[in-house]
Coordinates of C-alpha atoms and ligand atoms in Angstrom, one line a residue:
X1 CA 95.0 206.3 129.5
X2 CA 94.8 208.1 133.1
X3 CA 93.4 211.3 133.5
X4 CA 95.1 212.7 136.3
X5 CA 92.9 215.6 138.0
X6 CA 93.8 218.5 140.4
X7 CA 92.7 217.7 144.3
X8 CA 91.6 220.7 145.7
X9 CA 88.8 221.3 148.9
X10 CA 88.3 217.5 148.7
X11 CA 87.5 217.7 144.6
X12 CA 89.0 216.4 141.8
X13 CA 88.9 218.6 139.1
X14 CA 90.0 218.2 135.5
X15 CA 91.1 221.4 133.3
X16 CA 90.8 221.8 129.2
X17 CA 94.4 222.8 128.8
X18 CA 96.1 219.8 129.8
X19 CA 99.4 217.7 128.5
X20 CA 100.8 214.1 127.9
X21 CA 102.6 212.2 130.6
X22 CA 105.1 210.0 128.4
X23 CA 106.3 206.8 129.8
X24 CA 110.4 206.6 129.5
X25 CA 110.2 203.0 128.7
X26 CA 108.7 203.3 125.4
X27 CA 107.8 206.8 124.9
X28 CA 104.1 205.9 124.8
X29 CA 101.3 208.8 126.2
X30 CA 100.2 207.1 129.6
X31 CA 98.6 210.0 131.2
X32 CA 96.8 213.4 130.8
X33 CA 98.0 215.7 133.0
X34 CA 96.3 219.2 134.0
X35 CA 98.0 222.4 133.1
X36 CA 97.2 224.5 136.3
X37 CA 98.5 228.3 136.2
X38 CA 96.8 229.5 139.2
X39 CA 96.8 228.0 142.7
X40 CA 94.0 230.8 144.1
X41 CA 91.1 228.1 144.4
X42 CA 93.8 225.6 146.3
X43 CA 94.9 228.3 148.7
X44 CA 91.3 229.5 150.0
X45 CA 90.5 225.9 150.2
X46 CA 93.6 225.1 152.4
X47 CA 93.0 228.5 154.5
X48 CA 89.3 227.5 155.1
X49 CA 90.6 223.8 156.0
X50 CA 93.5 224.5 158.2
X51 CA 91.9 226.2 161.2
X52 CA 90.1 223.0 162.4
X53 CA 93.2 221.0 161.4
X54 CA 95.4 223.0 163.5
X55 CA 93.1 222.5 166.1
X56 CA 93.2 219.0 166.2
X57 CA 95.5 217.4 168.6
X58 CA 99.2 215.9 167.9
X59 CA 97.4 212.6 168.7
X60 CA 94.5 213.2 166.2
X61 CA 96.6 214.0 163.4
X62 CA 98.9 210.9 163.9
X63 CA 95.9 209.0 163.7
X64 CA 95.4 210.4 160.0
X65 CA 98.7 210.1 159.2
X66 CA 98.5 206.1 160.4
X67 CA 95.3 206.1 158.5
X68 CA 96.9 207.6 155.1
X69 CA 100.0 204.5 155.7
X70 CA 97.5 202.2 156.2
X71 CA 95.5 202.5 153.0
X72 CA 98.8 203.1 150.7
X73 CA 100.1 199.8 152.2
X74 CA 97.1 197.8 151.4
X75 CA 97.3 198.7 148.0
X76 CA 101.6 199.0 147.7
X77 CA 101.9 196.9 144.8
X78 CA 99.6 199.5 142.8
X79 CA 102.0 202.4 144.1
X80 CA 104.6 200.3 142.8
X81 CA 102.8 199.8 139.3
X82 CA 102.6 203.4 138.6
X83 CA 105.5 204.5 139.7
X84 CA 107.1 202.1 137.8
X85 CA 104.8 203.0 134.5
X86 CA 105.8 207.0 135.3
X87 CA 109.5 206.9 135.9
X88 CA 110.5 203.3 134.2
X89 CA 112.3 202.3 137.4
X90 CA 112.3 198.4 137.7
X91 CA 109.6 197.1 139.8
X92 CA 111.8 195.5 142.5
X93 CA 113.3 199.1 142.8
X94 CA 109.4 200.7 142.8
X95 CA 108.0 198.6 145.4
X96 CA 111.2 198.3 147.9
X97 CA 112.7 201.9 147.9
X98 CA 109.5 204.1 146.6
X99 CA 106.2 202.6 147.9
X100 CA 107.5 201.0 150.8
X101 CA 109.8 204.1 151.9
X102 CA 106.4 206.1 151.2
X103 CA 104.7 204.4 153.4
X104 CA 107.2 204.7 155.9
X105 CA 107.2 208.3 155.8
X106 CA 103.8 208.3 156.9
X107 CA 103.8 205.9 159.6
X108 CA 107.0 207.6 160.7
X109 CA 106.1 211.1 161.7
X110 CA 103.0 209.7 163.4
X111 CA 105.0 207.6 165.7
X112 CA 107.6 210.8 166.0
X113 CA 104.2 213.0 166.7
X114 CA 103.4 211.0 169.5
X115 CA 106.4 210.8 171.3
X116 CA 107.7 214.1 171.1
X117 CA 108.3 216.0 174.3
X118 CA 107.6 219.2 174.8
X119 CA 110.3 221.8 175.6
X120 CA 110.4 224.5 178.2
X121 CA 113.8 226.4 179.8
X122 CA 113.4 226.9 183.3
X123 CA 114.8 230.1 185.0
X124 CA 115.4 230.7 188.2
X125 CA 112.3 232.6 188.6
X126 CA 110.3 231.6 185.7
X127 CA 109.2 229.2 183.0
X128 CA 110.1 229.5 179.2
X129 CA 107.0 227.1 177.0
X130 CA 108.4 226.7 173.9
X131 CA 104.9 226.3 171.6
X132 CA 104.9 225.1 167.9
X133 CA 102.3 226.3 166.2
X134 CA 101.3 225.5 162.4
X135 CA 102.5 227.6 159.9
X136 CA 99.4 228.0 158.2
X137 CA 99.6 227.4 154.1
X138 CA 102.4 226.0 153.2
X139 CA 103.5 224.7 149.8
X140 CA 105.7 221.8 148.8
X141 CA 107.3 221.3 145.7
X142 CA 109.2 217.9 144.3
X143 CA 110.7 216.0 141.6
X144 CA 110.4 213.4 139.3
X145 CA 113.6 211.0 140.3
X146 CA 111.5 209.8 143.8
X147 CA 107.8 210.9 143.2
X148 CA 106.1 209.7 145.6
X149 CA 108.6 208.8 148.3
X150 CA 110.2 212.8 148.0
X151 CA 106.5 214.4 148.5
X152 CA 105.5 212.2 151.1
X153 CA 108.9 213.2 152.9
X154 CA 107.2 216.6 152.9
X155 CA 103.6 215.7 153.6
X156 CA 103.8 213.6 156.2
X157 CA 105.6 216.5 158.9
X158 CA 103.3 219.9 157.2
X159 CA 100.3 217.7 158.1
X160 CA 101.4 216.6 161.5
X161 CA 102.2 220.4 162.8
X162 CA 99.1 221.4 162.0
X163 CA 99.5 223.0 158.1
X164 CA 97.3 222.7 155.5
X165 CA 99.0 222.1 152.2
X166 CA 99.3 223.0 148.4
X167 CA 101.7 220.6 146.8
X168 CA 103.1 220.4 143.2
X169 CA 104.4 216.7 142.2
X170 CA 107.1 217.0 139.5
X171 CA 104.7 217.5 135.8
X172 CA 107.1 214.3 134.4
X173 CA 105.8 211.8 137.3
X174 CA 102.5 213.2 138.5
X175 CA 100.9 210.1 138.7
X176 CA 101.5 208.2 142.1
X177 CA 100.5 212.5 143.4
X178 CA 97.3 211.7 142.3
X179 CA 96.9 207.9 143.6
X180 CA 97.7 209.8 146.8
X181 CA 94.7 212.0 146.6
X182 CA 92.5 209.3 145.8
X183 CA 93.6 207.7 149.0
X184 CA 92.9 211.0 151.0
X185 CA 89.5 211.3 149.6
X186 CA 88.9 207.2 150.4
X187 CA 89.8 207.7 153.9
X188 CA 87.7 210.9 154.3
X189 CA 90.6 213.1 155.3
X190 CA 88.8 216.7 155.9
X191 CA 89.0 218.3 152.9
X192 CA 91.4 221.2 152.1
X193 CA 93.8 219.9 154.3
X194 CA 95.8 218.2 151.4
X195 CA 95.8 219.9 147.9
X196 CA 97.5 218.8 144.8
X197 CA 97.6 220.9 141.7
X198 CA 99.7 220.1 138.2
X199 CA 101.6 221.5 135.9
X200 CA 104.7 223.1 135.1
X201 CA 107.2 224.4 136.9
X202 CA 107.7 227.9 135.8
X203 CA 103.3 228.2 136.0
X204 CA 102.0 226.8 138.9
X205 CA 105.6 226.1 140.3
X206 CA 106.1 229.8 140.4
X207 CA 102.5 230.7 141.5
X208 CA 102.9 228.7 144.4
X209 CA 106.2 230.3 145.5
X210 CA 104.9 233.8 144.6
X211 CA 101.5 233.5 146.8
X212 CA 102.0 236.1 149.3
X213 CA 99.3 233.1 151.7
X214 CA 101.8 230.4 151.4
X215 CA 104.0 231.1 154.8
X216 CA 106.4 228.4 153.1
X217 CA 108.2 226.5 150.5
X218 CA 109.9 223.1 151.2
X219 CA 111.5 222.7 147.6
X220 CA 113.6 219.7 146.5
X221 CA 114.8 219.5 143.1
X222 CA 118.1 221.8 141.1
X223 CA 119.9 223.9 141.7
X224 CA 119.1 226.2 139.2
X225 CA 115.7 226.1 140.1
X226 CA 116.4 226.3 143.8
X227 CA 118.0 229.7 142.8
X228 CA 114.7 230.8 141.1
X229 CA 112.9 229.7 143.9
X230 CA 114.6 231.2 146.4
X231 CA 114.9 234.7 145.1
X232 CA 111.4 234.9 144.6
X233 CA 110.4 233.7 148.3
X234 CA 113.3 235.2 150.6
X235 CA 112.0 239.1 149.7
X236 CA 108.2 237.8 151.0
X237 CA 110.2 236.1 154.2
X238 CA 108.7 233.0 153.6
X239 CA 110.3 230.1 155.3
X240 CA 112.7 227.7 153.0
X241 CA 114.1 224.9 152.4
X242 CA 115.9 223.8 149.6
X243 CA 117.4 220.1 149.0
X244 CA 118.9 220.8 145.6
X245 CA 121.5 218.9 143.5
X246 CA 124.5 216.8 144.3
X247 CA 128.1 215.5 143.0
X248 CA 128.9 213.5 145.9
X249 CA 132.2 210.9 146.0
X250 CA 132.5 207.5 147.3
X251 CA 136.1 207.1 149.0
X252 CA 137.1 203.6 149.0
X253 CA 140.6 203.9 150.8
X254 CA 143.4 201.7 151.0
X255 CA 142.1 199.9 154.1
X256 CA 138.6 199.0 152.4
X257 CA 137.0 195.8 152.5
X258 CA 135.8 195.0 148.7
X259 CA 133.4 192.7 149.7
X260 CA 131.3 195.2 151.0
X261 CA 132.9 198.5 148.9
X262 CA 132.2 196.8 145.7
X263 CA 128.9 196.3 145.8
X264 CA 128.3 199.3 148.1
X265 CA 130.1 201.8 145.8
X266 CA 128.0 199.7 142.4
X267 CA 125.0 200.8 144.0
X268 CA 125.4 204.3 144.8
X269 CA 126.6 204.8 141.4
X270 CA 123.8 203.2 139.4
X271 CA 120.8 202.8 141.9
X272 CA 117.7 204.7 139.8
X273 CA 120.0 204.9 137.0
X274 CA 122.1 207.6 139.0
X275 CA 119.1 209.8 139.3
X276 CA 119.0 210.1 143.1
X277 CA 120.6 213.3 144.8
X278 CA 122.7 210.7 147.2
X279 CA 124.0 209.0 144.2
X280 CA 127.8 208.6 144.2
X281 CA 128.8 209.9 141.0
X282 CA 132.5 210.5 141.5
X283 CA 134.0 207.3 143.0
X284 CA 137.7 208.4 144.2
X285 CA 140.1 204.9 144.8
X286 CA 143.5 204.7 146.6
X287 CA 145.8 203.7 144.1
X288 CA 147.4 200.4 146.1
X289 CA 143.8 198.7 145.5
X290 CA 142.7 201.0 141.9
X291 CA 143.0 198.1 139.6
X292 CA 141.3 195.0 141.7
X293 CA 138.5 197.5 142.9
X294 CA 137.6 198.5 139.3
X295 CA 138.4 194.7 137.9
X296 CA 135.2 193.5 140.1
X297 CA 133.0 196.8 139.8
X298 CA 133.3 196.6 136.4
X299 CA 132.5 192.9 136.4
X300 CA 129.7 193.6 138.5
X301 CA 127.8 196.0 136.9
X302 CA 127.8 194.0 133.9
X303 CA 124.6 192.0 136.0
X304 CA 123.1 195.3 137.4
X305 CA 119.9 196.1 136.5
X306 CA 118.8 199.2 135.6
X307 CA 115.9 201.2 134.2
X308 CA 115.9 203.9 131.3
X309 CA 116.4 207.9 132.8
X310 CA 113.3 209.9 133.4
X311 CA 112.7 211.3 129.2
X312 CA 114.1 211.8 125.9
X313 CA 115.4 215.5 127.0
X314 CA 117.3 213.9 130.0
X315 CA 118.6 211.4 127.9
X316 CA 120.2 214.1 125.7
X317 CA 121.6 216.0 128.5
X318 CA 123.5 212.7 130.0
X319 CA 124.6 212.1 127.0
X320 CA 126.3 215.7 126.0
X321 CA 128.2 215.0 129.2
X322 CA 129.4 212.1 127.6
X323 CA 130.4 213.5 124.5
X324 CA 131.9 216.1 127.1
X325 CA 133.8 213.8 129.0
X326 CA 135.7 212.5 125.8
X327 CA 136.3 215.8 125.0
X328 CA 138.3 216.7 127.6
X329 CA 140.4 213.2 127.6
X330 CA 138.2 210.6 129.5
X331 CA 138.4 207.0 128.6
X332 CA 135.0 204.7 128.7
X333 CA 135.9 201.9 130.7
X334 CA 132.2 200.6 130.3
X335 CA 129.2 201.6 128.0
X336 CA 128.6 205.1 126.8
X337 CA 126.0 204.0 124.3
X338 CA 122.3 204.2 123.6
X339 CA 120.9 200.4 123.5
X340 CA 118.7 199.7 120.5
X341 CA 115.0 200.3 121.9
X342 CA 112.6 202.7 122.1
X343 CA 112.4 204.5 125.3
X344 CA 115.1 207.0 127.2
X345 CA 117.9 204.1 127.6
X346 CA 121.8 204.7 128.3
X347 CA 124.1 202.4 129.5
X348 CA 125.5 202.3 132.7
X349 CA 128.9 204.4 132.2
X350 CA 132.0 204.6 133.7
X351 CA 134.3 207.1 132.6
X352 CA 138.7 207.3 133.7
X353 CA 141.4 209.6 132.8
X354 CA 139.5 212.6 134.0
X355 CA 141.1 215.2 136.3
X356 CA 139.1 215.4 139.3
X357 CA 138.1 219.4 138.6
X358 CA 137.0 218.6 134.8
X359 CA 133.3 219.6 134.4
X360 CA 132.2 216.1 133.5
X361 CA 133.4 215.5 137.2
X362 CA 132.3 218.3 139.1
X363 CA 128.9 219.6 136.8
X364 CA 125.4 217.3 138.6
X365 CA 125.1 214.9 135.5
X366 CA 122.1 213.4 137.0
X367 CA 122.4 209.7 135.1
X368 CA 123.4 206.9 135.3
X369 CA 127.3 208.3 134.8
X370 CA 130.0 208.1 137.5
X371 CA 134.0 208.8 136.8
X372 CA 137.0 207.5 138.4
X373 CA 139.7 208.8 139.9
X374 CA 142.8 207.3 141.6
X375 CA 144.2 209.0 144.5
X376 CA 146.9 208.3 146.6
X377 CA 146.4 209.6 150.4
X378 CA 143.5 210.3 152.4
X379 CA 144.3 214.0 152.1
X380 CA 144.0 213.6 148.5
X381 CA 141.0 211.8 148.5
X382 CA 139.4 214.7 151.2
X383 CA 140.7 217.2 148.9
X384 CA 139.2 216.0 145.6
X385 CA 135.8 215.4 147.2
X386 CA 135.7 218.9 148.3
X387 CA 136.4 220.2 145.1
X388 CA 132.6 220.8 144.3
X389 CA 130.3 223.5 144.2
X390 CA 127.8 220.7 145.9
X391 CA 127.9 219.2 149.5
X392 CA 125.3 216.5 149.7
X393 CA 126.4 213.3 150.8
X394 CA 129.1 211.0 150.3
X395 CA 130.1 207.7 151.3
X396 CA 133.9 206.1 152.4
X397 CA 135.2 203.0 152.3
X398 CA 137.4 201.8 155.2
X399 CA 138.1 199.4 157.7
X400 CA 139.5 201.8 160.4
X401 CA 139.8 205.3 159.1
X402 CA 136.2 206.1 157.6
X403 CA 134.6 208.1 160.4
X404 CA 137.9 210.2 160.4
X405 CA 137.8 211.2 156.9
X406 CA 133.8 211.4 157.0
X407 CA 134.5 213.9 159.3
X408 CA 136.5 215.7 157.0
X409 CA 134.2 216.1 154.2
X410 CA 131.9 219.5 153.0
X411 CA 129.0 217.3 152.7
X412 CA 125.6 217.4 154.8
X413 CA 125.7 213.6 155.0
X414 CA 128.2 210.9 154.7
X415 CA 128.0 207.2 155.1
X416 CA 130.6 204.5 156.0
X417 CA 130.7 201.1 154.9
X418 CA 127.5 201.9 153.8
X419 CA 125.2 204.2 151.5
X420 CA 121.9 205.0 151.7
X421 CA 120.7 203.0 154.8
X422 CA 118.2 206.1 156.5
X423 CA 117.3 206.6 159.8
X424 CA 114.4 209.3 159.2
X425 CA 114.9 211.3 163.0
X426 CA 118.5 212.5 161.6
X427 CA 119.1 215.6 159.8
X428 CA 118.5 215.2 156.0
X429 CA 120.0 218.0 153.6
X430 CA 123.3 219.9 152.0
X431 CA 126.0 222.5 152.6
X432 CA 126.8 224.9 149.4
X433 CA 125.3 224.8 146.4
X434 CA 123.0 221.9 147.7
X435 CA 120.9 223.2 149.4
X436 CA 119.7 225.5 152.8
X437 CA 118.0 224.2 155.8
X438 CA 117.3 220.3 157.0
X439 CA 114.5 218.2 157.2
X440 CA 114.2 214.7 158.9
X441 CA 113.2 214.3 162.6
X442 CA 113.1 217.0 164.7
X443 CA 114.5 219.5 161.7
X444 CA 111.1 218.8 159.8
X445 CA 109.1 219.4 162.6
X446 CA 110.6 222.6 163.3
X447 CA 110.9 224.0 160.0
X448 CA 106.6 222.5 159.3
X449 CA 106.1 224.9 163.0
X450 CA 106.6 227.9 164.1
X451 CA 108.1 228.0 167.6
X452 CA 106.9 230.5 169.9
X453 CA 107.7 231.0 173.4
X454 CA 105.9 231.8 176.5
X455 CA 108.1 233.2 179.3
X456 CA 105.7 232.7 182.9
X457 CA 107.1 234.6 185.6
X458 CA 106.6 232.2 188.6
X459 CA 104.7 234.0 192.0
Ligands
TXE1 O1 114.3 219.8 137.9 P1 113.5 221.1 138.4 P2 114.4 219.3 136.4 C1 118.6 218.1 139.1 C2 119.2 217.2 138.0 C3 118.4 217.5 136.8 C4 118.2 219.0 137.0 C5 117.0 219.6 136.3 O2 120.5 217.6 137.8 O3 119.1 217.2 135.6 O4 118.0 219.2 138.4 O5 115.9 218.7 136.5 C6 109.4 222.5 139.8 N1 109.1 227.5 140.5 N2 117.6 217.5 139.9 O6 114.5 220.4 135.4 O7 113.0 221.9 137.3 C7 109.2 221.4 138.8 O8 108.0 221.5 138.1 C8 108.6 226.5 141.3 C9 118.1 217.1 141.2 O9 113.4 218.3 136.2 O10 114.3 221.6 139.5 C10 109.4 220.2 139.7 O11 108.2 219.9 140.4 N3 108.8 225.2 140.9 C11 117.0 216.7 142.1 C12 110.5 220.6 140.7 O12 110.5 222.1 140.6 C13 109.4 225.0 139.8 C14 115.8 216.1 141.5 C15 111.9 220.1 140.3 O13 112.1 220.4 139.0 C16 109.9 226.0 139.0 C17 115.5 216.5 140.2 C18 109.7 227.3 139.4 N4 110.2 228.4 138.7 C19 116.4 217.2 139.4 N5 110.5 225.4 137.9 C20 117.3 216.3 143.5 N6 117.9 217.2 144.3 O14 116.9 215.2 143.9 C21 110.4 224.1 138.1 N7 109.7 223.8 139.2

């Protein structure tokens, strides 16, 4: 059994009132998790810590963030253990998009930190020095679907401009959060500057958005809670970002190459068990190619491997969509059951028959569900992915037409002939209902700063 403890001002700290972290493979307690309500001792920590911190140069704080890569790396297959353990991802999936894109984050923003340039506007007779200061306190919230690898995203860029940080892992996964203060502490980094309190979302979820010393909230997770989030921290003017839920589409047009679509659409359906906010759930197919596309996706998936979804109350809301999607007239081409195990397992679903604004098809589902539709021009197919309240991501299909129609989409993001392959400099977020703001890059280090400008009138 771990005892996962609070980091805060460099110590671990355990609490009485604490609750069970239950593994999704077998529904066995794993963990003993602390229920914090109040984030006061983590902010005067961080406000003590960050002054020094701040001070420290670019170059200095790249070296920590280096350091922090370093240490996770030499101990990646442990990362991969417990994340594993926590979310019941399969290993290979753990160790190659979790720890290792972890890691990355890390090492990442300390190579962007050192080469970024600094900006000034010349006028004719004077200087502009644009100056990015640290925020001061800021507080980062994130999910159970990418523990580790979502925080870190977040971490990496507050540290490197100069913040000092209160961060809330999701309360389902909290346990690769707390491998990652352990690292802190090994490396020596000055305490304060990271803190990591647990517990629920509504207690110290909310506390941290309501602390009038926490400048700002990077929040991913839903959009319901985005909403929650946001109207508590827009009336304080804190500074936000939100990278909330998704429906996105996969286009596979008429022009597609299968080799590559097949597998490529397979993946963004069912990578995680559909629990990833880039995950394709809607795949749209031109009709002249409908029946040999699905023939080997479904043929496929029978050998793809997935893991259960992240609890027993997940499990139930996946599977109300299901009931859902044969209520309003959708055929199972492929599983719709619960296996016979213990643990949160569904079978990789694929639902026809639906129309493309049904709620099974436009509602986040969040699993590993995806439905079909056939369409028969690329207007169509434009048309029915922008059907959505969400604008995520999206991917298309296409031998000669895919950057056209990408083009065309309501999405923040959208891949061709490809899905998920991440270059972490470009801008990382949604339009609509998924989300405000961007991170990646340049976009993280601006929203983690405060730019300020000095005007110098020349002699
Ligand atoms: O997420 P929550 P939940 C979607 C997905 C899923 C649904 C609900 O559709 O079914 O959201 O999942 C913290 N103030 N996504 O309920 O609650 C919470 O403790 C401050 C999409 O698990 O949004 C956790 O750390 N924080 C998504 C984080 O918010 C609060 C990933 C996210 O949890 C809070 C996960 C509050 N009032 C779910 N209430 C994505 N975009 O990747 C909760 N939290």
């Amino acid at each position: 059994m771990i005892q996962v403890e609070n980091y805060i001002g460099g110590k671990f700290v355990t609490l009485s009132d604490d609750f069970d972290d239950i593994s999704p493979l077998d529904f066995s307690i794993i963990a003993k998790v602390p229920r914090t309500k109040n984030v006061d001792g983590a902010v005067e920590a961080a406000k003590s810590a960050q002054p020094d911190w701040g001070a420290l140069s670019i170059e200095q704080r790249c070296d920590w963030l280096d350091k922090i890569a370093n240490e996770l790396e030499s101990q990646i297959e442990e990362i991969a253990r417990l994340e594993s353990m926590d979310t019941g991802k399969p290993h290979h999936v753990a160790l190659n998009v979790d720890a290792n894109r972890s890691v990355n984050n890390f090492r990442f923003f300390a190579d962007f930190g050192r080469k970024m340039e600094s900006q000034t506007f010349q006028m004719p007779d004077a200087t502009n020095y644009v100056v990015r200061k640290p925020i001061g306190v800021v507080g980062l919230i994130s999910p159970w679907n990418l523990p580790l690898y979502l925080l870190s995203w977040k971490i990496a860029p507050a540290l490197l401009m100069g913040n000092a940080i209160i961060a809330k892992p999701s309360e389902i996964t909290p346990l690769t959060a707390h491998f990652l203060a352990k690292v802190c502490s090994k490396i020596g980094l000055p305490e304060g500057v990271l803190n990591i309190v647990h517990g629920y979302g509504p207690e110290v979820g909310q506390a941290i958005v309501e602390h009038p010393e926490i400048r700002a909230i990077s929040f991913t997770g839903g959009t319901s809670t985005g909403k929650i989030v946001a109207a508590t921290a827009a009336p304080m003017f804190k500074k936000l970002s939100l990278e909330l839920g998704g429906k996105n589409a996969s286009l596979v047009l008429d022009d597609a190459d299968l080799d590559l679509a097949v597998p490529g659409v397979l993946r963004a359906s069912f990578l995680n068990s559909g629990q990833i906010c880039l995950c394709g759930s809607r795949v749209l197919v031109h009709s002249a190619i409908y029946y040999e596309f699905m023939d080997r996706y479904l043929e496929e998936l029978k050998s793809f491997e997935i893991g259960p979804v992240i609890s027993d109350e997940h499990r139930s809301k996946v599977l109300s969509y299901i009931e859902l999607a044969k209520q309003e007239g959708g055929t199972i081409l492929s599983g719709g059951s619960v296996p016979d195990k213990q643990g949160a397992w569904i079978e990789p679903t694929v639902i026809s028959g639906l129309s493309h604004e049904s709620r099974t098809a436009t509602e986040e589902i969040f699993g590993p569900v995806v439905t079909v539709h056939k369409f028969e021009s690329d207007e169509e197919a434009i048309k029915m992915a922008n059907c959505t309240q969400y604008g995520l991501a999206g991917s298309v299909w296409s031998k000669g037409r895919g950057r056209e129609v990408a083009e065309q989409i309501e999405s923040g993001m959208v891949w061709v002939n490809t899905w998920l392959h991440r270059d972490l400099r470009v801008p990382f977020g949604g339009v609509k209902d998924s989300g405000v703001g961007r991170e990646g890059g340049m976009w993280s280090l601006g929203f983690f700063s405060e730019a300020v400008n000095i005007c110098v009138m020349e002699d």
